[in-house]
Tab-separated table of C-alpha atoms and ligand atoms in Angstrom:
chain	number	residue	atom	x	y	z
E	3	MET	CA	39.592	43.747	-86.567
E	4	VAL	CA	40.520	43.650	-90.231
E	5	ASP	CA	43.641	41.654	-90.911
E	6	THR	CA	45.755	43.958	-93.125
E	7	PRO	CA	47.644	42.071	-95.815
E	8	LYS	CA	51.390	42.160	-95.250
E	9	VAL	CA	52.228	42.042	-98.958
E	10	LEU	CA	51.577	45.176	-100.968
E	11	GLY	CA	49.916	44.541	-104.316
E	12	ASN	CA	50.409	41.107	-105.769
E	13	GLY	CA	51.005	42.649	-109.175
E	14	LEU	CA	53.745	41.409	-111.427
E	15	LEU	CA	57.326	42.449	-110.888
E	16	SER	CA	58.509	45.254	-113.133
E	17	ASP	CA	62.024	46.432	-113.842
E	18	ALA	CA	60.932	50.077	-113.495
E	19	ALA	CA	59.381	49.470	-110.076
E	20	ILE	CA	62.460	47.626	-108.833
E	21	ARG	CA	64.673	50.439	-110.109
E	22	ALA	CA	62.442	52.998	-108.385
E	23	ASN	CA	63.232	51.158	-105.145
E	24	ILE	CA	67.000	51.337	-105.331
E	25	SER	CA	69.397	54.123	-104.615
E	26	GLY	CA	73.159	54.523	-104.440
E	27	SER	CA	75.845	55.098	-107.041
E	28	ASP	CA	76.968	51.441	-107.008
E	29	VAL	CA	73.625	50.258	-108.356
E	30	SER	CA	72.933	53.045	-110.843
E	31	GLY	CA	74.648	51.258	-113.749
E	32	LEU	CA	72.772	47.986	-113.301
E	33	ARG	CA	70.604	46.540	-116.050
E	34	ILE	CA	67.447	45.127	-114.490
E	35	GLU	CA	65.321	42.659	-116.430
E	36	VAL	CA	62.188	40.773	-115.413
E	37	GLU	CA	61.066	37.606	-117.196
E	38	GLY	CA	57.794	35.775	-116.703
E	39	THR	CA	58.888	32.154	-116.760
E	40	LEU	CA	62.433	30.821	-116.890
E	41	ASP	CA	63.843	27.396	-116.162
E	42	SER	CA	66.300	28.988	-113.729
E	43	THR	CA	67.626	32.547	-113.568
E	44	ASN	CA	71.149	31.214	-112.893
E	45	ALA	CA	70.931	28.874	-115.887
E	46	ALA	CA	69.564	31.679	-118.079
E	47	LEU	CA	72.467	33.986	-117.194
E	48	LYS	CA	74.949	31.171	-117.833
E	49	ARG	CA	73.529	30.706	-121.327
E	50	ARG	CA	73.557	34.436	-122.023
E	51	ALA	CA	77.185	34.729	-120.894
E	52	ILE	CA	78.186	32.741	-123.989
E	53	SER	CA	77.171	35.538	-126.333
E	54	GLU	CA	76.850	38.724	-124.267
E	55	ASP	CA	78.386	40.623	-121.392
E	56	ILE	CA	76.301	39.803	-118.319
E	57	HIS	CA	78.305	42.018	-115.963
E	58	GLY	CA	75.837	44.184	-114.044
E	59	LEU	CA	72.773	42.327	-115.323
E	60	ALA	CA	70.143	41.585	-112.654
E	61	LEU	CA	67.670	39.042	-113.976
E	62	PHE	CA	64.430	38.421	-112.069
E	63	ALA	CA	61.809	35.786	-112.929
E	64	GLU	CA	58.194	35.572	-111.785
E	65	THR	CA	58.496	31.802	-111.707
E	66	GLN	CA	61.098	29.120	-112.401
E	67	THR	CA	60.308	25.697	-113.822
E	68	ALA	CA	63.669	24.214	-112.818
E	69	GLY	CA	64.939	26.498	-110.050
E	70	ARG	CA	68.099	25.030	-108.542
E	71	GLY	CA	69.277	24.954	-104.972
E	72	ARG	CA	72.612	23.773	-103.593
E	73	LEU	CA	73.667	20.194	-104.181
E	74	GLY	CA	71.398	19.880	-107.220
E	75	ARG	CA	68.201	20.289	-105.219
E	76	LEU	CA	65.046	21.734	-106.723
E	77	TRP	CA	64.171	25.303	-105.650
E	78	VAL	CA	60.387	25.480	-105.464
E	79	SER	CA	59.473	28.660	-107.380
E	80	PRO	CA	55.734	29.407	-107.541
E	81	PRO	CA	54.674	32.521	-109.513
E	82	LYS	CA	53.955	36.047	-108.252
E	83	SER	CA	55.057	35.301	-104.708
E	84	ASN	CA	58.772	35.376	-104.153
E	85	ILE	CA	62.099	36.653	-105.412
E	86	TYR	CA	64.131	34.624	-107.878
E	87	LEU	CA	67.102	36.727	-108.905
E	88	SER	CA	70.480	36.227	-110.523
E	89	LEU	CA	73.102	38.924	-110.835
E	90	GLY	CA	76.107	38.639	-113.148
E	91	TRP	CA	79.349	40.279	-112.026
E	92	ARG	CA	82.859	40.336	-113.488
E	93	ILE	CA	84.815	39.886	-110.302
E	94	GLY	CA	88.397	40.222	-111.582
E	95	LEU	CA	89.619	37.329	-109.433
E	96	GLU	CA	90.216	33.613	-109.818
E	97	PRO	CA	87.721	31.116	-108.339
E	98	ALA	CA	90.223	30.217	-105.604
E	99	ASP	CA	90.088	33.845	-104.406
E	100	LEU	CA	86.376	33.792	-103.698
E	101	ALA	CA	86.390	31.956	-100.362
E	102	GLY	CA	83.556	33.202	-98.183
E	103	LEU	CA	81.836	35.192	-100.936
E	104	SER	CA	78.554	33.303	-100.754
E	105	LEU	CA	78.490	33.615	-96.951
E	106	ALA	CA	79.112	37.351	-97.177
E	107	VAL	CA	76.299	37.704	-99.738
E	108	GLY	CA	73.864	35.978	-97.363
E	109	CYS	CA	75.021	38.195	-94.521
E	110	ALA	CA	74.677	41.422	-96.537
E	111	ILE	CA	71.157	40.420	-97.587
E	112	GLY	CA	70.252	39.638	-93.973
E	113	GLU	CA	71.514	43.037	-92.810
E	114	GLY	CA	69.623	44.896	-95.566
E	115	LEU	CA	66.327	43.086	-95.090
E	116	ASP	CA	66.418	43.230	-91.272
E	117	ARG	CA	66.812	47.000	-91.391
E	118	GLU	CA	63.973	47.497	-93.831
E	119	PHE	CA	61.439	44.965	-92.619
E	120	GLY	CA	62.144	44.670	-88.890
E	121	LEU	CA	63.345	41.077	-89.165
E	122	ASN	CA	65.896	39.040	-87.289
E	123	MET	CA	67.429	36.954	-90.025
E	124	GLN	CA	69.817	34.158	-89.181
E	125	LEU	CA	72.297	32.306	-91.359
E	126	LYS	CA	72.894	28.604	-91.601
E	127	TRP	CA	76.264	27.629	-92.987
E	128	PRO	CA	77.081	27.967	-95.727
E	129	ASN	CA	74.446	30.197	-97.309
E	130	ASP	CA	70.921	29.578	-96.092
E	131	LEU	CA	68.721	32.412	-94.813
E	132	TYR	CA	66.522	31.619	-91.810
E	133	LEU	CA	63.699	33.322	-89.940
E	134	ALA	CA	62.436	31.954	-86.626
E	135	GLY	CA	64.279	28.675	-87.153
E	136	LYS	CA	62.888	27.997	-90.620
E	137	LYS	CA	64.479	28.440	-94.011
E	138	CYS	CA	63.238	31.434	-96.022
E	139	GLY	CA	65.920	31.765	-98.668
E	140	GLY	CA	69.282	30.776	-100.022
E	141	VAL	CA	72.199	31.841	-102.168
E	142	LEU	CA	73.631	29.836	-105.043
E	143	ILE	CA	76.792	31.084	-106.746
E	144	ASP	CA	77.821	29.828	-110.183
E	145	LEU	CA	80.947	30.795	-112.094
E	146	VAL	CA	81.313	31.191	-115.845
E	147	GLN	CA	84.110	32.445	-118.049
E	148	SER	CA	83.382	35.245	-120.463
E	149	THR	CA	84.574	35.052	-124.079
E	150	ASN	CA	87.783	36.834	-123.074
E	151	GLN	CA	88.342	34.367	-120.218
E	152	ASP	CA	87.414	36.733	-117.349
E	153	TRP	CA	85.610	35.002	-114.510
E	154	ILE	CA	82.020	36.104	-114.013
E	155	VAL	CA	80.140	35.215	-110.845
E	156	ILE	CA	76.435	34.573	-111.080
E	157	VAL	CA	74.913	35.301	-107.689
E	158	GLY	CA	71.553	33.534	-107.457
E	159	VAL	CA	69.175	34.512	-104.656
E	160	GLY	CA	65.905	32.799	-103.862
E	161	LEU	CA	63.803	34.427	-101.144
E	162	ASN	CA	60.334	33.427	-100.022
E	163	VAL	CA	58.345	36.639	-99.716
E	164	ALA	CA	54.746	35.448	-99.567
E	165	MET	CA	54.716	31.748	-100.326
E	166	PRO	CA	51.271	30.552	-101.449
E	167	LYS	CA	49.755	27.205	-100.444
E	168	LEU	CA	51.825	24.702	-102.341
E	169	GLY	CA	49.285	21.970	-103.049
E	170	THR	CA	51.088	18.769	-103.895
E	171	VAL	CA	54.548	20.341	-104.172
E	172	GLU	CA	56.709	19.547	-101.178
E	173	ILE	CA	59.691	21.305	-99.671
E	174	ASP	CA	61.922	18.857	-97.823
E	175	GLN	CA	62.466	21.018	-94.724
E	176	PRO	CA	60.560	23.487	-92.523
E	177	TRP	CA	60.204	26.795	-94.380
E	178	THR	CA	58.765	30.230	-93.888
E	179	ASP	CA	58.474	33.513	-95.743
E	180	LEU	CA	59.305	37.141	-95.112
E	181	SER	CA	55.755	38.465	-94.931
E	182	SER	CA	54.987	36.111	-92.008
E	183	HIS	CA	57.632	37.855	-89.892
E	184	SER	CA	57.905	41.398	-91.155
E	185	THR	CA	56.708	44.189	-88.889
E	186	VAL	CA	55.845	46.298	-91.952
E	187	LYS	CA	54.206	45.644	-95.291
E	188	VAL	CA	56.447	43.981	-97.818
E	189	SER	CA	56.587	44.699	-101.533
E	190	ARG	CA	58.609	42.421	-103.768
E	191	HIS	CA	59.952	45.476	-105.587
E	192	GLU	CA	61.344	46.788	-102.337
E	193	VAL	CA	62.784	43.393	-101.415
E	194	GLY	CA	64.480	43.167	-104.815
E	195	GLY	CA	65.846	46.692	-104.388
E	196	ARG	CA	67.246	46.005	-100.920
E	197	ILE	CA	68.933	42.811	-102.135
E	198	LEU	CA	70.648	44.613	-105.013
E	199	GLU	CA	71.678	47.495	-102.769
E	200	ALA	CA	73.243	44.984	-100.396
E	201	VAL	CA	74.957	42.725	-102.925
E	202	VAL	CA	76.326	45.146	-105.542
E	203	PRO	CA	78.652	47.128	-103.221
E	204	LEU	CA	79.917	43.864	-101.787
E	205	LEU	CA	80.748	42.494	-105.243
E	206	SER	CA	82.358	45.713	-106.440
E	207	SER	CA	84.688	45.866	-103.464
E	208	TRP	CA	85.423	42.138	-103.074
E	209	GLN	CA	89.104	41.247	-102.766
E	210	VAL	CA	91.079	38.230	-101.649
E	211	GLY	CA	90.372	37.762	-97.929
E	212	SER	CA	87.345	40.076	-97.829
E	213	PHE	CA	85.319	37.590	-95.805
E	214	GLY	CA	87.405	38.616	-92.792
E	215	GLN	CA	85.432	41.875	-92.702
E	216	TRP	CA	82.138	39.976	-92.654
E	217	ARG	CA	83.037	37.280	-90.161
E	218	GLU	CA	81.887	39.133	-87.045
E	219	SER	CA	78.535	40.090	-88.545
E	220	TRP	CA	78.076	36.559	-89.916
E	221	SER	CA	78.827	35.100	-86.473
E	222	GLN	CA	76.160	37.252	-84.837
E	223	ARG	CA	73.595	35.615	-87.132
E	224	ASP	CA	75.002	32.080	-86.904
E	225	LEU	CA	72.039	29.717	-86.437
E	226	MET	CA	74.178	26.702	-85.551
E	227	ALA	CA	76.707	28.292	-83.165
E	228	GLY	CA	77.281	26.017	-80.181
E	229	ARG	CA	74.801	23.420	-81.433
E	230	GLN	CA	75.471	19.745	-82.007
E	231	ILE	CA	75.645	19.196	-85.727
E	232	SER	CA	76.454	16.608	-88.321
E	233	VAL	CA	78.135	17.592	-91.574
E	234	GLN	CA	77.715	15.290	-94.532
E	235	GLN	CA	80.803	15.312	-96.716
E	236	GLY	CA	80.710	12.967	-99.657
E	237	GLY	CA	80.302	9.505	-98.201
E	238	HIS	CA	80.979	10.309	-94.555
E	239	ALA	CA	79.633	12.451	-91.740
E	240	ILE	CA	81.470	14.620	-89.207
E	241	ALA	CA	79.683	15.057	-85.891
E	242	GLY	CA	80.482	17.645	-83.251
E	243	ARG	CA	79.764	21.108	-81.883
E	244	ALA	CA	79.518	23.980	-84.363
E	245	ASP	CA	82.135	26.586	-83.475
E	246	GLY	CA	81.512	29.335	-86.011
E	247	VAL	CA	83.459	29.987	-89.178
E	248	ASP	CA	87.099	30.861	-89.830
E	249	PHE	CA	88.432	33.810	-91.848
E	250	SER	CA	87.794	31.977	-95.121
E	251	GLY	CA	84.210	31.080	-94.249
E	252	ALA	CA	85.008	27.414	-93.524
E	253	LEU	CA	82.927	25.808	-90.759
E	254	ARG	CA	84.691	24.966	-87.469
E	255	VAL	CA	83.488	21.777	-85.829
E	256	VAL	CA	84.742	20.586	-82.448
E	257	THR	CA	84.651	16.788	-82.565
E	258	ASN	CA	85.729	14.224	-79.971
E	259	GLU	CA	89.109	14.197	-81.750
E	260	GLY	CA	89.552	17.978	-81.721
E	261	LEU	CA	88.865	20.892	-84.074
E	262	THR	CA	88.037	20.100	-87.702
E	263	VAL	CA	87.595	22.741	-90.380
E	264	VAL	CA	85.064	21.922	-93.086
E	265	GLN	CA	85.256	23.711	-96.453
E	266	SER	CA	82.080	22.303	-97.982
E	267	GLY	CA	79.238	19.952	-97.171
E	268	GLU	CA	75.715	19.821	-95.876
E	269	ALA	CA	75.233	20.564	-92.175
E	270	SER	CA	72.266	19.617	-90.072
E	271	MET	CA	71.520	20.246	-86.419
E	272	LEU	CA	71.044	17.380	-83.993
E	273	ARG	CA	69.020	17.316	-80.809
E	274	GLY	CA	71.789	15.643	-78.802
E	275	GLU	CA	73.802	16.687	-75.759
E	276	THR	CA	76.565	19.250	-76.077
E	277	LEU	CA	80.086	17.810	-76.015
V	320	BTN	C1	69.846	26.989	-101.688
V	320	BTN	O1	69.500	27.359	-100.573
V	320	BTN	O2	69.978	25.785	-101.948
V	320	BTN	C2	70.118	28.018	-102.753
V	320	BTN	C3	68.844	28.409	-103.455
V	320	BTN	C4	69.052	29.407	-104.580
V	320	BTN	C5	67.802	29.596	-105.391
V	320	BTN	C6	67.940	30.722	-106.372
V	320	BTN	S1	66.408	31.216	-107.091
V	320	BTN	C7	67.250	32.232	-108.210
V	320	BTN	C8	68.466	31.460	-108.681
V	320	BTN	N1	68.104	30.576	-109.762
V	320	BTN	C9	68.190	29.294	-109.432
V	320	BTN	O3	67.915	28.332	-110.163
V	320	BTN	N2	68.643	29.182	-108.179
V	320	BTN	C10	68.861	30.477	-107.566
């Protein structure tokens, strides 16, 4: 039996092909640009925000030389394989009003990609995308102020579509890619289109407290729910049972002392007994 490749055409990304894969009035006004090599699509949009309006600009790169993950980590970004995307959006709110936004973005992407590619994506707090227990993507949100002081969010999305053999490069945790799990063939243009279709309506309708509408859907994809976890926060760790997220997207952890709500940090799952 011939093993049919799960990734359609490993040609370069093109803005026209991505645009041909999106529909909906929300996304029609987007500017879509594809660059060959960038240090980081988030960093590139930050620089551009100094001199131009990046609202509605979706910037893709074939490869990143200094792709960034959360907590200053490197995001391994080999060429012609994956999605590295940043979208600029004038949100019309203050940073304090954005609680839960990055979780909702991950959730919207999961919903969109599951539908299209027959996946069962899970979410690890705060904004990691998982397939079959391994990380396949993540969301990194940066904020910049435009020249007239409006806040602009830069929504960065890294998604492994068809990760090549990495040679000497190492990723510090188990990882997978979309084409290893999809029930249908995957094209990066389609993946890019589905991500934009999922994220743009969310950004255009985001208001204070909007995460409340996403909480149920997020909880259904919660990788850590009920598991023993440890959350690293600055110099100390909180250990307990993961108990979902609250209406602001903060992580609920049941410790021996009672319920603790964690706004930020790095969570990992333990193999211990439940409390
Ligand atoms: C994480 O899981 O730590 C978040 C990863 C986010 C990676 C993406 S790739 C596109 C954009 N540009 C970057 O430098 N980072 C984000």
